[in-house]
């Protein structure tokens, strides 16, 4: 038998031995879309002991982007401001339309693959606005681009406040978090220590996830509530001070609206006044303050709000794979390749 399978089986054996010592259901939450992809790709949920449940949390930045932000971007684009966005945001619905639909109405919306590409585009596309979205992982590059002269509509968010909001809500009893590897490579480990719950920062290979599960089960059995680092090959305890300094220099922390989770204090990154020439929200405030219909969005059967909080599985949504699929997304979790519904749907279509 190839060595990789033997290693894999030995991880599973250890997990099974630990799980058998815990005489109840254990809920572990993944906080990163890439972890959810690994779990789905290797069908890890199906091979774990039956008392170990993996839940996906709000780890997809596109999925938690507010309706208001999409409405604002639609307004800018329909007012003639060219936009550069990541492909994941293309179909994300606002209260009236997505950017895809705005483009169909004549808006200039370009899909780019990196912030550097947006910066080059801005050199010949006058007034171009880049849609800055993502957690601590992507915010440093956006900060760098603002300093280089790019105009940005910031929807960047900080991840740990969302973990705090989930824990404080008390809606879901979570026994442990598999913390996001990419975010942790920037912020390090210290920020997580305030959450009194077992946590393991993990990499993205199947063995990383299995080792993280094993480490969490061990913490639960030993009644420890620590932050452990399985992803030492990338994540340093202090994070990436250079990237953190860039965030600190360009952004200020403000409350932010998370789709599905509501307003979370001190979780948003807005561009500081000092860089107002690169802040689309200040530059185009006249366009943005026009009345919109964000508060009048139509009721929908979409269960994303519960899916993002780990309260429901995509399969519990009446629209899943019936009307809602990657080619016809009805909610944000089906739009992005990191969305829980997209991942579950794409996996079962294979
Ligand atoms: Fe929303 Fe579609 Fe997921 Fe249902 S299946 S929760 S409609 S994204």
mmCIF file of C-alpha atoms and ligand atoms in Angstrom:
data_model
loop_
_atom_site.group_PDB
_atom_site.id
_atom_site.type_symbol
_atom_site.label_atom_id
_atom_site.label_comp_id
_atom_site.label_asym_id
_atom_site.label_seq_id
_atom_site.Cartn_x
_atom_site.Cartn_y
_atom_site.Cartn_z
ATOM 1 C CA UNK A 1 0.000 0.000 0.000
ATOM 2 C CA UNK A 2 1.452 3.460 -0.882
ATOM 3 C CA UNK A 3 2.998 5.295 2.083
ATOM 4 C CA UNK A 4 0.559 8.210 1.816
ATOM 5 C CA UNK A 5 -2.434 5.900 2.442
ATOM 6 C CA UNK A 6 -0.737 4.275 5.410
ATOM 7 C CA UNK A 7 -0.124 7.723 6.934
ATOM 8 C CA UNK A 8 -3.698 8.715 6.199
ATOM 9 C CA UNK A 9 -5.042 5.542 7.816
ATOM 10 C CA UNK A 10 -2.861 6.050 10.870
ATOM 11 C CA UNK A 11 -4.287 9.583 11.334
ATOM 12 C CA UNK A 12 -7.803 8.194 11.067
ATOM 13 C CA UNK A 13 -7.025 5.433 13.547
ATOM 14 C CA UNK A 14 -5.810 8.008 16.074
ATOM 15 C CA UNK A 15 -8.899 10.168 15.528
ATOM 16 C CA UNK A 16 -11.168 7.161 16.017
ATOM 17 C CA UNK A 17 -9.384 6.197 19.237
ATOM 18 C CA UNK A 18 -9.754 9.732 20.616
ATOM 19 C CA UNK A 19 -13.358 10.120 19.465
ATOM 20 C CA UNK A 20 -14.326 6.908 21.236
ATOM 21 C CA UNK A 21 -13.231 8.481 24.532
ATOM 22 C CA UNK A 22 -15.687 11.365 24.082
ATOM 23 C CA UNK A 23 -19.163 10.059 24.758
ATOM 24 C CA UNK A 24 -21.071 12.816 23.024
ATOM 25 C CA UNK A 25 -21.293 14.664 19.731
ATOM 26 C CA UNK A 26 -18.375 17.031 19.053
ATOM 27 C CA UNK A 27 -18.878 20.005 16.734
ATOM 28 C CA UNK A 28 -15.760 21.422 15.123
ATOM 29 C CA UNK A 29 -16.010 24.501 12.942
ATOM 30 C CA UNK A 30 -13.797 25.285 9.965
ATOM 31 C CA UNK A 31 -13.312 28.985 9.395
ATOM 32 C CA UNK A 32 -11.819 29.046 5.950
ATOM 33 C CA UNK A 33 -13.308 28.236 2.559
ATOM 34 C CA UNK A 34 -10.125 26.417 1.546
ATOM 35 C CA UNK A 35 -10.496 24.035 4.506
ATOM 36 C CA UNK A 36 -14.090 23.390 3.440
ATOM 37 C CA UNK A 37 -12.823 22.618 -0.074
ATOM 38 C CA UNK A 38 -10.283 20.091 1.270
ATOM 39 C CA UNK A 39 -12.925 18.443 3.446
ATOM 40 C CA UNK A 40 -15.296 18.155 0.491
ATOM 41 C CA UNK A 41 -12.617 17.091 -2.005
ATOM 42 C CA UNK A 42 -11.480 14.169 0.160
ATOM 43 C CA UNK A 43 -14.937 13.450 1.549
ATOM 44 C CA UNK A 44 -13.522 13.703 5.064
ATOM 45 C CA UNK A 45 -16.940 14.124 6.713
ATOM 46 C CA UNK A 46 -17.939 10.626 5.644
ATOM 47 C CA UNK A 47 -14.866 8.879 7.059
ATOM 48 C CA UNK A 48 -14.821 10.533 10.476
ATOM 49 C CA UNK A 49 -16.352 8.823 13.517
ATOM 50 C CA UNK A 50 -20.088 9.493 13.699
ATOM 51 C CA UNK A 51 -19.822 11.645 16.846
ATOM 52 C CA UNK A 52 -17.469 14.130 15.105
ATOM 53 C CA UNK A 53 -19.337 16.778 13.138
ATOM 54 C CA UNK A 54 -17.586 19.318 10.931
ATOM 55 C CA UNK A 55 -19.424 22.602 10.424
ATOM 56 C CA UNK A 56 -18.425 25.359 8.037
ATOM 57 C CA UNK A 57 -18.388 28.924 9.365
ATOM 58 C CA UNK A 58 -18.204 32.374 7.743
ATOM 59 C CA UNK A 59 -14.822 31.820 6.096
ATOM 60 C CA UNK A 60 -15.746 32.926 2.599
ATOM 61 C CA UNK A 61 -15.196 36.693 2.303
ATOM 62 C CA UNK A 62 -17.393 37.062 -0.767
ATOM 63 C CA UNK A 63 -20.282 35.260 0.970
ATOM 64 C CA UNK A 64 -20.257 37.716 3.893
ATOM 65 C CA UNK A 65 -20.055 40.850 1.718
ATOM 66 C CA UNK A 66 -23.060 43.003 2.536
ATOM 67 C CA UNK A 67 -25.915 43.760 0.181
ATOM 68 C CA UNK A 68 -25.178 47.451 0.801
ATOM 69 C CA UNK A 69 -21.650 47.084 -0.573
ATOM 70 C CA UNK A 70 -22.887 45.421 -3.756
ATOM 71 C CA UNK A 71 -25.587 48.089 -4.118
ATOM 72 C CA UNK A 72 -22.935 50.785 -3.775
ATOM 73 C CA UNK A 73 -20.711 49.171 -6.391
ATOM 74 C CA UNK A 74 -23.676 48.819 -8.734
ATOM 75 C CA UNK A 75 -24.445 52.536 -8.214
ATOM 76 C CA UNK A 76 -20.864 53.515 -9.002
ATOM 77 C CA UNK A 77 -20.748 51.342 -12.092
ATOM 78 C CA UNK A 78 -24.084 52.601 -13.444
ATOM 79 C CA UNK A 79 -22.877 56.174 -12.847
ATOM 80 C CA UNK A 80 -20.021 55.480 -15.278
ATOM 81 C CA UNK A 81 -17.207 54.614 -12.851
ATOM 82 C CA UNK A 82 -15.183 51.666 -14.189
ATOM 83 C CA UNK A 83 -14.761 48.822 -11.705
ATOM 84 C CA UNK A 84 -12.172 46.078 -11.272
ATOM 85 C CA UNK A 85 -13.429 43.094 -9.277
ATOM 86 C CA UNK A 86 -12.457 39.518 -8.521
ATOM 87 C CA UNK A 87 -14.488 36.939 -10.455
ATOM 88 C CA UNK A 88 -16.067 35.592 -7.274
ATOM 89 C CA UNK A 89 -17.972 38.860 -6.803
ATOM 90 C CA UNK A 90 -19.397 38.823 -10.321
ATOM 91 C CA UNK A 91 -22.739 37.177 -9.525
ATOM 92 C CA UNK A 92 -23.124 38.347 -5.936
ATOM 93 C CA UNK A 93 -26.598 39.833 -5.619
ATOM 94 C CA UNK A 94 -27.384 43.288 -4.295
ATOM 95 C CA UNK A 95 -30.930 44.298 -3.446
ATOM 96 C CA UNK A 96 -31.690 44.989 -7.092
ATOM 97 C CA UNK A 97 -28.960 43.463 -9.195
ATOM 98 C CA UNK A 98 -25.497 41.951 -9.324
ATOM 99 C CA UNK A 99 -22.477 43.477 -11.041
ATOM 100 C CA UNK A 100 -22.987 40.950 -13.824
ATOM 101 C CA UNK A 101 -26.420 42.469 -14.455
ATOM 102 C CA UNK A 102 -25.014 46.007 -14.168
ATOM 103 C CA UNK A 103 -22.521 45.104 -16.899
ATOM 104 C CA UNK A 104 -25.383 43.850 -19.050
ATOM 105 C CA UNK A 105 -26.860 47.340 -18.650
ATOM 106 C CA UNK A 106 -23.686 48.919 -19.988
ATOM 107 C CA UNK A 107 -21.505 49.298 -16.861
ATOM 108 C CA UNK A 108 -17.743 48.895 -17.260
ATOM 109 C CA UNK A 109 -16.863 46.008 -14.916
ATOM 110 C CA UNK A 110 -13.582 44.165 -15.460
ATOM 111 C CA UNK A 111 -12.682 40.866 -13.802
ATOM 112 C CA UNK A 112 -9.116 40.844 -12.582
ATOM 113 C CA UNK A 113 -6.976 38.205 -10.874
ATOM 114 C CA UNK A 114 -4.748 40.348 -8.677
ATOM 115 C CA UNK A 115 -4.540 43.790 -7.198
ATOM 116 C CA UNK A 116 -1.425 44.429 -9.331
ATOM 117 C CA UNK A 117 -3.607 43.876 -12.405
ATOM 118 C CA UNK A 118 -6.091 46.453 -11.075
ATOM 119 C CA UNK A 119 -3.221 48.873 -10.536
ATOM 120 C CA UNK A 120 -1.972 48.456 -14.135
ATOM 121 C CA UNK A 121 -5.532 48.822 -15.429
ATOM 122 C CA UNK A 122 -5.950 52.066 -13.469
ATOM 123 C CA UNK A 123 -3.016 53.577 -15.390
ATOM 124 C CA UNK A 124 -5.058 53.731 -18.579
ATOM 125 C CA UNK A 125 -8.630 53.461 -17.287
ATOM 126 C CA UNK A 126 -9.446 56.824 -15.748
ATOM 127 C CA UNK A 127 -11.219 56.805 -12.353
ATOM 128 C CA UNK A 128 -11.038 53.020 -12.031
ATOM 129 C CA UNK A 129 -12.227 51.688 -8.662
ATOM 130 C CA UNK A 130 -10.953 48.379 -7.299
ATOM 131 C CA UNK A 131 -13.330 46.364 -5.118
ATOM 132 C CA UNK A 132 -11.130 45.453 -2.128
ATOM 133 C CA UNK A 133 -12.572 42.382 -0.461
ATOM 134 C CA UNK A 134 -11.202 39.705 1.843
ATOM 135 C CA UNK A 135 -9.814 39.256 5.311
ATOM 136 C CA UNK A 136 -6.360 40.003 6.734
ATOM 137 C CA UNK A 137 -4.870 37.913 3.919
ATOM 138 C CA UNK A 138 -5.752 40.272 1.079
ATOM 139 C CA UNK A 139 -5.958 43.574 2.980
ATOM 140 C CA UNK A 140 -2.145 44.169 3.013
ATOM 141 C CA UNK A 141 -1.943 44.043 -0.798
ATOM 142 C CA UNK A 142 -4.872 46.423 -1.083
ATOM 143 C CA UNK A 143 -3.130 48.750 1.385
ATOM 144 C CA UNK A 144 0.010 48.591 -0.743
ATOM 145 C CA UNK A 145 -2.008 49.458 -3.875
ATOM 146 C CA UNK A 146 -3.719 52.411 -2.149
ATOM 147 C CA UNK A 147 -0.251 53.771 -1.362
ATOM 148 C CA UNK A 148 0.622 53.317 -5.047
ATOM 149 C CA UNK A 149 -2.378 55.450 -6.055
ATOM 150 C CA UNK A 150 -5.179 52.921 -6.668
ATOM 151 C CA UNK A 151 -8.707 53.995 -5.720
ATOM 152 C CA UNK A 152 -10.415 51.312 -3.646
ATOM 153 C CA UNK A 153 -13.916 50.554 -2.404
ATOM 154 C CA UNK A 154 -13.018 48.703 0.767
ATOM 155 C CA UNK A 155 -15.117 45.827 1.993
ATOM 156 C CA UNK A 156 -12.168 44.274 3.815
ATOM 157 C CA UNK A 157 -12.911 42.620 7.128
ATOM 158 C CA UNK A 158 -11.045 41.349 10.154
ATOM 159 C CA UNK A 159 -11.690 37.720 10.919
ATOM 160 C CA UNK A 160 -11.299 37.289 14.712
ATOM 161 C CA UNK A 161 -14.268 39.584 15.553
ATOM 162 C CA UNK A 162 -16.512 37.195 13.575
ATOM 163 C CA UNK A 163 -15.236 34.289 15.692
ATOM 164 C CA UNK A 164 -16.107 36.306 18.796
ATOM 165 C CA UNK A 165 -19.585 37.087 17.420
ATOM 166 C CA UNK A 166 -20.242 33.403 16.712
ATOM 167 C CA UNK A 167 -19.195 32.378 20.193
ATOM 168 C CA UNK A 168 -21.113 35.183 21.866
ATOM 169 C CA UNK A 169 -24.311 34.431 19.939
ATOM 170 C CA UNK A 170 -24.618 31.118 21.815
ATOM 171 C CA UNK A 171 -26.688 29.777 18.897
ATOM 172 C CA UNK A 172 -24.362 26.926 18.147
ATOM 173 C CA UNK A 173 -22.381 24.941 20.640
ATOM 174 C CA UNK A 174 -18.959 24.747 19.026
ATOM 175 C CA UNK A 175 -16.352 22.534 20.674
ATOM 176 C CA UNK A 176 -13.378 23.750 18.699
ATOM 177 C CA UNK A 177 -12.228 25.840 15.769
ATOM 178 C CA UNK A 178 -9.952 24.888 12.905
ATOM 179 C CA UNK A 179 -8.505 28.353 12.448
ATOM 180 C CA UNK A 180 -7.761 29.745 9.005
ATOM 181 C CA UNK A 181 -4.206 29.141 7.810
ATOM 182 C CA UNK A 182 -3.951 32.088 5.415
ATOM 183 C CA UNK A 183 -5.343 34.657 7.860
ATOM 184 C CA UNK A 184 -3.128 33.251 10.609
ATOM 185 C CA UNK A 185 -0.026 33.650 8.462
ATOM 186 C CA UNK A 186 -0.686 37.402 8.709
ATOM 187 C CA UNK A 187 -2.074 37.829 12.236
ATOM 188 C CA UNK A 188 -0.156 35.079 14.036
ATOM 189 C CA UNK A 189 -1.543 33.301 17.091
ATOM 190 C CA UNK A 190 -1.892 35.852 19.873
ATOM 191 C CA UNK A 191 -5.189 37.394 18.740
ATOM 192 C CA UNK A 192 -6.932 34.038 19.094
ATOM 193 C CA UNK A 193 -5.950 33.563 22.719
ATOM 194 C CA UNK A 194 -8.888 35.623 23.993
ATOM 195 C CA UNK A 195 -11.297 32.909 22.778
ATOM 196 C CA UNK A 196 -11.536 30.294 25.464
ATOM 197 C CA UNK A 197 -12.115 27.327 23.212
ATOM 198 C CA UNK A 198 -9.805 24.692 21.689
ATOM 199 C CA UNK A 199 -8.293 26.053 18.470
ATOM 200 C CA UNK A 200 -5.814 24.696 15.959
ATOM 201 C CA UNK A 201 -4.368 26.710 13.082
ATOM 202 C CA UNK A 202 -4.163 24.264 10.189
ATOM 203 C CA UNK A 203 -2.752 23.968 6.692
ATOM 204 C CA UNK A 204 -4.807 22.885 3.710
ATOM 205 C CA UNK A 205 -3.754 19.360 2.812
ATOM 206 C CA UNK A 206 -6.015 16.506 3.878
ATOM 207 C CA UNK A 207 -3.414 15.374 6.417
ATOM 208 C CA UNK A 208 -3.260 18.915 7.868
ATOM 209 C CA UNK A 209 -7.009 18.843 8.478
ATOM 210 C CA UNK A 210 -6.888 15.344 9.981
ATOM 211 C CA UNK A 211 -4.009 16.296 12.274
ATOM 212 C CA UNK A 212 -5.913 19.434 13.340
ATOM 213 C CA UNK A 213 -8.975 17.326 14.184
ATOM 214 C CA UNK A 214 -6.788 14.963 16.189
ATOM 215 C CA UNK A 215 -5.207 17.885 18.072
ATOM 216 C CA UNK A 216 -8.627 19.386 18.845
ATOM 217 C CA UNK A 217 -9.970 16.083 20.154
ATOM 218 C CA UNK A 218 -6.916 15.763 22.375
ATOM 219 C CA UNK A 219 -7.528 19.256 23.792
ATOM 220 C CA UNK A 220 -11.178 18.399 24.453
ATOM 221 C CA UNK A 221 -10.265 15.167 26.265
ATOM 222 C CA UNK A 222 -7.604 16.943 28.331
ATOM 223 C CA UNK A 223 -9.946 19.934 29.019
ATOM 224 C CA UNK A 224 -7.453 22.350 27.478
ATOM 225 C CA UNK A 225 -8.545 25.507 25.646
ATOM 226 C CA UNK A 226 -5.436 26.524 23.786
ATOM 227 C CA UNK A 227 -4.330 27.878 20.450
ATOM 228 C CA UNK A 228 -2.116 25.307 18.769
ATOM 229 C CA UNK A 229 -0.315 25.618 15.488
ATOM 230 C CA UNK A 230 -0.362 22.706 13.061
ATOM 231 C CA UNK A 231 0.732 24.967 10.176
ATOM 232 C CA UNK A 232 4.185 25.819 11.505
ATOM 233 C CA UNK A 233 5.709 25.609 8.069
ATOM 234 C CA UNK A 234 3.951 28.877 7.227
ATOM 235 C CA UNK A 235 2.402 30.433 10.330
ATOM 236 C CA UNK A 236 4.706 32.162 12.805
ATOM 237 C CA UNK A 237 3.417 33.033 16.298
ATOM 238 C CA UNK A 238 3.971 36.728 15.582
ATOM 239 C CA UNK A 239 2.377 36.583 12.097
ATOM 240 C CA UNK A 240 3.717 38.874 9.415
ATOM 241 C CA UNK A 241 4.630 42.231 11.019
ATOM 242 C CA UNK A 242 5.279 43.900 7.646
ATOM 243 C CA UNK A 243 1.813 43.027 6.366
ATOM 244 C CA UNK A 244 0.218 44.033 9.675
ATOM 245 C CA UNK A 245 1.989 47.407 9.528
ATOM 246 C CA UNK A 246 0.647 48.027 6.026
ATOM 247 C CA UNK A 247 -2.901 47.333 7.241
ATOM 248 C CA UNK A 248 -2.372 49.627 10.212
ATOM 249 C CA UNK A 249 -0.919 52.410 8.097
ATOM 250 C CA UNK A 250 -3.707 52.557 5.512
ATOM 251 C CA UNK A 251 -6.844 51.302 7.254
ATOM 252 C CA UNK A 252 -8.817 52.211 10.340
ATOM 253 C CA UNK A 253 -11.020 49.733 12.158
ATOM 254 C CA UNK A 254 -14.778 50.337 12.018
ATOM 255 C CA UNK A 255 -17.945 48.292 12.572
ATOM 256 C CA UNK A 256 -18.865 46.251 9.506
ATOM 257 C CA UNK A 257 -21.956 44.563 8.183
ATOM 258 C CA UNK A 258 -21.468 40.840 7.529
ATOM 259 C CA UNK A 259 -24.096 39.186 5.352
ATOM 260 C CA UNK A 260 -25.750 36.560 7.527
ATOM 261 C CA UNK A 261 -24.159 37.775 10.756
ATOM 262 C CA UNK A 262 -25.257 41.419 10.941
ATOM 263 C CA UNK A 263 -23.133 44.283 12.207
ATOM 264 C CA UNK A 264 -19.995 43.174 14.047
ATOM 265 C CA UNK A 265 -18.174 45.908 15.991
ATOM 266 C CA UNK A 266 -14.535 46.614 15.098
ATOM 267 C CA UNK A 267 -14.523 44.125 12.237
ATOM 268 C CA UNK A 268 -14.273 46.350 9.148
ATOM 269 C CA UNK A 269 -11.311 48.044 7.502
ATOM 270 C CA UNK A 270 -12.011 51.500 6.105
ATOM 271 C CA UNK A 271 -9.389 53.635 4.382
ATOM 272 C CA UNK A 272 -7.918 56.328 6.630
ATOM 273 C CA UNK A 273 -8.586 60.001 5.875
ATOM 274 C CA UNK A 274 -4.886 60.436 5.150
ATOM 275 C CA UNK A 275 -5.402 58.297 2.023
ATOM 276 C CA UNK A 276 -8.787 59.787 1.071
ATOM 277 C CA UNK A 277 -7.666 60.233 -2.559
ATOM 278 C CA UNK A 278 -7.707 56.439 -2.763
ATOM 279 C CA UNK A 279 -11.014 55.934 -0.959
ATOM 280 C CA UNK A 280 -13.930 55.460 -3.363
ATOM 281 C CA UNK A 281 -16.425 55.908 -0.506
ATOM 282 C CA UNK A 282 -15.175 59.461 0.123
ATOM 283 C CA UNK A 283 -14.434 60.330 -3.482
ATOM 284 C CA UNK A 284 -17.868 59.353 -4.762
ATOM 285 C CA UNK A 285 -19.975 60.067 -1.691
ATOM 286 C CA UNK A 286 -22.471 62.079 -3.770
ATOM 287 C CA UNK A 287 -23.232 59.054 -5.918
ATOM 288 C CA UNK A 288 -23.281 56.666 -2.965
ATOM 289 C CA UNK A 289 -25.596 58.720 -0.772
ATOM 290 C CA UNK A 290 -28.426 58.516 -3.302
ATOM 291 C CA UNK A 291 -31.369 56.554 -1.896
ATOM 292 C CA UNK A 292 -31.105 52.844 -2.559
ATOM 293 C CA UNK A 293 -33.386 49.958 -1.944
ATOM 294 C CA UNK A 294 -31.096 47.885 0.265
ATOM 295 C CA UNK A 295 -33.679 47.859 3.013
ATOM 296 C CA UNK A 296 -36.387 46.637 0.730
ATOM 297 C CA UNK A 297 -34.812 43.471 -0.572
ATOM 298 C CA UNK A 298 -37.276 40.775 -1.474
ATOM 299 C CA UNK A 299 -37.780 37.922 0.980
ATOM 300 C CA UNK A 300 -36.020 34.765 -0.160
ATOM 301 C CA UNK A 301 -35.983 31.132 0.875
ATOM 302 C CA UNK A 302 -32.168 31.280 0.813
ATOM 303 C CA UNK A 303 -30.742 29.912 4.076
ATOM 304 C CA UNK A 304 -27.261 31.441 3.713
ATOM 305 C CA UNK A 305 -27.607 33.350 6.943
ATOM 306 C CA UNK A 306 -27.960 30.049 8.866
ATOM 307 C CA UNK A 307 -25.371 28.249 6.703
ATOM 308 C CA UNK A 308 -22.778 30.964 7.418
ATOM 309 C CA UNK A 309 -23.349 30.535 11.163
ATOM 310 C CA UNK A 310 -23.049 26.746 10.984
ATOM 311 C CA UNK A 311 -26.702 26.301 11.987
ATOM 312 C CA UNK A 312 -27.799 24.595 8.783
ATOM 313 C CA UNK A 313 -26.258 22.480 6.076
ATOM 314 C CA UNK A 314 -26.783 23.539 2.439
ATOM 315 C CA UNK A 315 -28.863 20.370 1.911
ATOM 316 C CA UNK A 316 -31.417 21.744 4.382
ATOM 317 C CA UNK A 317 -32.130 24.710 2.097
ATOM 318 C CA UNK A 318 -35.209 24.048 -0.069
ATOM 319 C CA UNK A 319 -33.498 25.694 -3.040
ATOM 320 C CA UNK A 320 -30.261 23.659 -2.916
ATOM 321 C CA UNK A 321 -29.620 22.012 -6.289
ATOM 322 C CA UNK A 322 -33.251 22.576 -7.279
ATOM 323 C CA UNK A 323 -33.217 26.234 -8.272
ATOM 324 C CA UNK A 324 -29.885 27.160 -6.698
ATOM 325 C CA UNK A 325 -26.732 25.866 -8.366
ATOM 326 C CA UNK A 326 -23.386 27.399 -9.396
ATOM 327 C CA UNK A 327 -24.799 28.403 -12.804
ATOM 328 C CA UNK A 328 -27.869 29.994 -11.181
ATOM 329 C CA UNK A 329 -26.892 31.056 -7.642
ATOM 330 C CA UNK A 330 -29.718 32.259 -5.402
ATOM 331 C CA UNK A 331 -27.530 33.197 -2.450
ATOM 332 C CA UNK A 332 -23.965 34.271 -1.685
ATOM 333 C CA UNK A 333 -22.877 30.815 -0.466
ATOM 334 C CA UNK A 334 -23.413 29.461 -3.997
ATOM 335 C CA UNK A 335 -21.611 32.336 -5.733
ATOM 336 C CA UNK A 336 -18.032 31.895 -4.615
ATOM 337 C CA UNK A 337 -15.906 28.774 -5.058
ATOM 338 C CA UNK A 338 -15.210 29.152 -1.323
ATOM 339 C CA UNK A 339 -18.921 29.219 -0.444
ATOM 340 C CA UNK A 340 -20.260 26.244 1.510
ATOM 341 C CA UNK A 341 -23.195 25.653 -0.864
ATOM 342 C CA UNK A 342 -20.979 25.923 -3.939
ATOM 343 C CA UNK A 343 -18.499 23.434 -2.491
ATOM 344 C CA UNK A 344 -21.211 20.923 -1.513
ATOM 345 C CA UNK A 345 -22.972 21.306 -4.847
ATOM 346 C CA UNK A 346 -19.835 21.110 -6.990
ATOM 347 C CA UNK A 347 -18.713 18.009 -5.095
ATOM 348 C CA UNK A 348 -21.944 16.124 -5.674
ATOM 349 C CA UNK A 349 -21.945 17.092 -9.362
ATOM 350 C CA UNK A 350 -18.536 15.398 -9.871
HETATM 351 FE FE1 LIG B 1 -28.694 30.201 -0.338
HETATM 352 FE FE2 LIG B 1 -28.512 28.618 -2.516
HETATM 353 FE FE3 LIG B 1 -27.237 27.957 -0.331
HETATM 354 FE FE4 LIG B 1 -29.864 27.815 -0.419
HETATM 355 S S1 LIG B 1 -28.456 26.573 -1.602
HETATM 356 S S2 LIG B 1 -28.622 28.608 1.261
HETATM 357 S S3 LIG B 1 -30.345 29.561 -1.737
HETATM 358 S S4 LIG B 1 -26.894 29.776 -1.554
#
